[in-house]
Amino acid sequence: METLLPYLLLILPGIVLITLAFLLVRSANPILRVVMLILGFILIRDAMTPTGLWEFGVANGMTPWLRMSHDPFVLVAFGLGSLVLVGATLIDPKLRRLVTWGRPRPVPIIAGFTGGVLAAAPFVLLSMGTPISERGGDVALATLLPLAFMAFAGNFSEEVFFRGYLQGWLEQQMPKLRAALSSGVIFAACHVFLATTVTDVGWPLLVFTLVEGLVCALLRMRWGVIPAAIAHGTAIFLMSAGLL
């Protein structure tokens, strides 16, 4: 709890303002609420950096690496918080109608894991030429299970917001492929501050998020949010687990 308290105090004023804005635009076009949710998510995500809850770097001058907190309590807390946040937003019927979940059948699930591997593998493999000590260090085996929970549950809200609400709304405005491409590019654009001002990782992080965003958006277009969320969780776990 001592680790999370500075973080919670840091984001509290922004969360209060964003929540107020979300409630004020409740009767308007749902895209305004989607924007508020994405802004809130960006605040929640980016504030993890200055409070030391995760760390980014670049290997070989071109490959981003990621390490999450080593505290299992923090990892589980973020995963649970993400699930609670999704549940709270799904109370809104206008937002709920935007989401295409898809069915948890073998092919979409396998496609989700495969997409996550394809999104992360080039970056993980390119970083292997750099010693593990220079790309975040080893990750304790005891941390891997909480880390996996954080990777999948923690990023579930991001997928619901971007691929559920945003891409669902975009599909009402344009052809599905264009909506998917737009979702992927907007997703990467929402990492600009994380890449260039919150951290100094720069363009390698934007390249990774663009690849990841497009993979998840195309999975969402074909099979729904569930495989997209699986792909996102898989990619983040592979990037942060230090297994290779």
Coordinates of C-alpha atoms in Angstrom, one line a residue:
M1 CA 0.0 0.0 0.0
E2 CA 2.9 2.3 0.7
T3 CA 4.0 1.9 -2.9
L4 CA 0.5 2.8 -4.3
L5 CA -0.3 5.7 -2.0
P6 CA 2.0 8.3 -3.8
Y7 CA 0.6 7.1 -7.1
L8 CA -3.1 7.4 -6.0
L9 CA -2.5 10.9 -4.6
L10 CA -0.8 11.9 -7.9
I11 CA -3.7 10.9 -10.2
L12 CA -6.6 11.8 -7.8
P13 CA -7.1 15.5 -9.0
G14 CA -7.1 14.4 -12.6
I15 CA -9.4 11.5 -12.0
V16 CA -11.9 13.8 -10.2
L17 CA -12.0 16.2 -13.1
I18 CA -12.3 13.5 -15.8
T19 CA -15.1 11.8 -13.9
L20 CA -16.9 15.1 -13.5
A21 CA -16.6 15.7 -17.3
F22 CA -17.8 12.2 -18.0
L23 CA -20.9 12.7 -15.9
L24 CA -21.6 16.1 -17.5
V25 CA -21.6 14.8 -21.0
R26 CA -23.6 11.7 -20.2
S27 CA -26.6 12.6 -22.3
A28 CA -24.5 13.7 -25.3
N29 CA -23.0 11.6 -28.1
P30 CA -21.3 8.6 -26.5
I31 CA -18.0 9.5 -28.2
L32 CA -17.5 12.3 -25.7
R33 CA -17.6 9.7 -22.9
V34 CA -15.3 7.5 -24.8
V35 CA -12.8 10.3 -25.1
M36 CA -13.1 11.0 -21.3
L37 CA -12.4 7.4 -20.5
I38 CA -9.4 7.3 -22.8
L39 CA -8.0 10.5 -21.2
G40 CA -8.5 8.9 -17.8
F41 CA -6.8 5.7 -18.8
I42 CA -3.8 7.7 -20.2
L43 CA -3.5 9.5 -16.9
I44 CA -3.7 6.2 -14.9
R45 CA -1.2 4.6 -17.2
D46 CA 1.4 7.4 -17.7
A47 CA 1.5 8.2 -13.9
M48 CA 2.9 4.8 -13.3
T49 CA 6.3 6.0 -14.7
P50 CA 7.2 8.8 -12.3
T51 CA 6.0 6.8 -9.3
G52 CA 8.2 3.8 -10.3
L53 CA 5.5 1.3 -10.9
W54 CA 7.0 0.4 -14.2
E55 CA 10.2 1.2 -16.2
F56 CA 10.9 1.6 -19.9
G57 CA 14.2 1.6 -21.8
V58 CA 15.7 1.0 -25.3
A59 CA 18.0 -1.8 -26.2
N60 CA 20.4 -1.5 -29.2
G61 CA 19.1 2.0 -29.6
M62 CA 16.0 0.8 -31.4
T63 CA 14.1 -1.9 -29.4
P64 CA 11.9 -0.9 -26.4
W65 CA 11.9 -3.0 -23.2
L66 CA 9.5 -2.9 -20.3
R67 CA 9.6 -4.0 -16.7
M68 CA 6.6 -3.9 -14.3
S69 CA 6.7 -3.5 -10.6
H70 CA 8.3 -6.5 -8.8
D71 CA 5.6 -6.2 -6.0
P72 CA 2.9 -9.0 -6.6
F73 CA 0.4 -6.9 -4.6
V74 CA 0.8 -4.0 -6.9
L75 CA 0.4 -6.2 -10.0
V76 CA -2.7 -7.9 -8.7
A77 CA -4.2 -4.5 -7.6
F78 CA -3.8 -3.0 -11.0
G79 CA -5.3 -6.0 -12.7
L80 CA -8.3 -6.0 -10.3
G81 CA -8.7 -2.2 -10.7
S82 CA -8.8 -2.6 -14.5
L83 CA -11.6 -5.2 -14.2
V84 CA -13.6 -3.0 -11.8
L85 CA -13.2 0.0 -14.1
V86 CA -14.5 -1.9 -17.1
G87 CA -17.5 -3.1 -15.1
A88 CA -18.3 0.4 -13.9
T89 CA -18.3 1.8 -17.5
L90 CA -20.4 -1.1 -18.9
I91 CA -23.3 0.1 -16.7
D92 CA -23.8 2.8 -19.4
P93 CA -26.1 1.2 -22.0
K94 CA -24.9 3.5 -24.8
L95 CA -21.3 2.4 -24.2
R96 CA -22.3 -1.2 -23.7
R97 CA -24.0 -1.3 -27.1
L98 CA -20.7 -0.3 -28.8
V99 CA -18.8 -3.4 -27.8
T100 CA -18.5 -6.5 -30.0
W101 CA -17.2 -9.1 -27.6
G102 CA -17.0 -12.1 -29.9
R103 CA -17.4 -15.7 -28.7
P104 CA -14.7 -17.5 -26.7
R105 CA -14.2 -20.2 -29.3
P106 CA -10.9 -22.0 -30.0
V107 CA -10.0 -20.3 -33.3
P108 CA -10.4 -16.7 -32.0
I109 CA -8.5 -17.5 -28.7
I110 CA -5.7 -19.1 -30.7
A111 CA -5.7 -16.1 -33.0
G112 CA -5.4 -13.8 -30.0
F113 CA -2.4 -15.6 -28.6
T114 CA -0.8 -15.8 -32.0
G115 CA -1.4 -12.1 -32.6
G116 CA 0.2 -11.2 -29.3
V117 CA 3.3 -13.3 -30.1
L118 CA 3.6 -11.8 -33.6
A119 CA 3.3 -8.2 -32.2
A120 CA 6.0 -8.7 -29.5
A121 CA 8.4 -11.3 -31.0
P122 CA 10.3 -8.9 -33.4
F123 CA 11.0 -6.5 -30.5
V124 CA 11.9 -9.2 -28.0
L125 CA 14.2 -11.0 -30.5
L126 CA 16.0 -7.8 -31.5
S127 CA 16.7 -7.0 -27.9
M128 CA 18.3 -10.3 -27.1
G129 CA 21.7 -9.0 -28.3
T130 CA 21.7 -6.7 -25.3
P131 CA 22.5 -8.2 -21.9
I132 CA 19.4 -8.7 -19.7
S133 CA 21.0 -6.5 -17.0
E134 CA 20.8 -3.6 -19.5
R135 CA 17.2 -4.1 -20.4
G136 CA 15.4 -4.2 -17.1
G137 CA 17.1 -7.2 -15.5
D138 CA 15.8 -10.6 -14.6
V139 CA 12.2 -11.1 -13.4
A140 CA 11.7 -13.5 -10.4
L141 CA 9.8 -16.7 -11.2
A142 CA 7.5 -15.9 -8.3
T143 CA 6.5 -12.7 -10.0
L144 CA 5.5 -14.2 -13.3
L145 CA 2.0 -15.3 -12.3
P146 CA 1.0 -11.9 -10.9
L147 CA 2.7 -10.3 -13.9
A148 CA 0.6 -12.4 -16.3
F149 CA -2.6 -11.4 -14.4
M150 CA -1.5 -7.7 -14.7
A151 CA -0.7 -8.1 -18.4
F152 CA -4.1 -9.6 -19.3
A153 CA -6.5 -8.1 -16.7
G154 CA -4.6 -4.8 -16.5
N155 CA -4.8 -4.2 -20.2
F156 CA -8.4 -5.5 -20.5
S157 CA -9.7 -2.0 -19.8
E158 CA -7.5 -0.5 -22.5
E159 CA -8.8 -2.9 -25.1
V160 CA -12.5 -2.3 -24.0
F161 CA -11.9 1.5 -24.4
F162 CA -10.0 1.4 -27.7
R163 CA -11.3 -1.7 -29.4
G164 CA -14.7 -1.9 -27.7
Y165 CA -16.0 1.6 -27.4
L166 CA -13.8 3.6 -29.8
Q167 CA -13.6 1.1 -32.6
G168 CA -17.3 0.2 -32.1
W169 CA -18.2 3.9 -32.5
L170 CA -15.9 4.3 -35.5
E171 CA -17.5 1.4 -37.3
Q172 CA -20.8 3.3 -37.2
Q173 CA -19.1 6.2 -39.0
M174 CA -16.9 4.4 -41.7
P175 CA -16.1 1.0 -43.2
K176 CA -14.9 -1.6 -40.8
L177 CA -11.3 -1.8 -42.1
R178 CA -10.9 1.9 -42.0
A179 CA -12.3 1.9 -38.5
A180 CA -9.8 -0.8 -37.4
L181 CA -6.8 1.1 -39.0
S182 CA -8.0 4.3 -37.3
S183 CA -8.3 2.5 -34.0
G184 CA -4.7 1.2 -34.2
V185 CA -3.2 4.6 -35.2
I186 CA -5.2 6.5 -32.5
F187 CA -4.0 3.9 -30.0
A188 CA -0.4 4.5 -31.0
A189 CA -0.9 8.3 -31.0
C190 CA -2.2 8.1 -27.4
H191 CA 1.3 6.9 -26.4
V192 CA 3.0 10.0 -27.7
F193 CA 3.5 11.6 -24.3
L194 CA 4.5 8.3 -22.7
A195 CA 7.2 7.9 -25.4
T196 CA 8.5 11.5 -25.6
T197 CA 7.9 13.4 -22.4
V198 CA 7.0 10.9 -19.6
T199 CA 9.9 8.7 -20.8
D200 CA 12.7 9.2 -23.2
V201 CA 12.1 6.0 -25.2
G202 CA 10.9 7.9 -28.2
W203 CA 10.0 6.4 -31.6
P204 CA 10.8 2.7 -30.7
L205 CA 7.9 2.7 -28.3
L206 CA 5.6 4.3 -30.9
V207 CA 6.5 1.7 -33.4
F208 CA 5.7 -1.1 -30.9
T209 CA 2.4 0.4 -29.9
L210 CA 1.5 1.0 -33.6
V211 CA 2.2 -2.7 -34.4
E212 CA 0.4 -3.9 -31.3
G213 CA -2.6 -1.5 -31.9
L214 CA -3.0 -2.6 -35.5
V215 CA -2.8 -6.3 -34.6
C216 CA -5.4 -5.9 -31.9
A217 CA -7.7 -3.7 -34.1
L218 CA -7.7 -6.3 -36.9
L219 CA -8.4 -9.1 -34.4
R220 CA -11.3 -7.0 -33.0
M221 CA -12.6 -6.4 -36.5
R222 CA -12.6 -10.2 -37.3
W223 CA -13.4 -11.8 -34.0
G224 CA -14.2 -9.2 -31.4
V225 CA -12.7 -7.7 -28.3
I226 CA -11.9 -10.9 -26.5
P227 CA -9.1 -12.1 -28.9
A228 CA -7.9 -8.5 -29.1
A229 CA -7.5 -8.4 -25.3
I230 CA -5.7 -11.8 -25.4
A231 CA -3.3 -10.5 -28.0
H232 CA -2.6 -7.3 -26.0
G233 CA -2.0 -9.2 -22.7
T234 CA 0.2 -11.7 -24.5
A235 CA 2.4 -9.0 -26.1
I236 CA 2.8 -7.0 -22.8
F237 CA 3.6 -10.2 -20.9
L238 CA 6.3 -11.2 -23.4
M239 CA 7.8 -7.7 -23.4
S240 CA 7.9 -7.5 -19.6
A241 CA 8.6 -11.0 -18.4
G242 CA 12.3 -11.1 -19.3
L243 CA 12.1 -14.7 -20.5
L244 CA 14.4 -14.2 -23.4

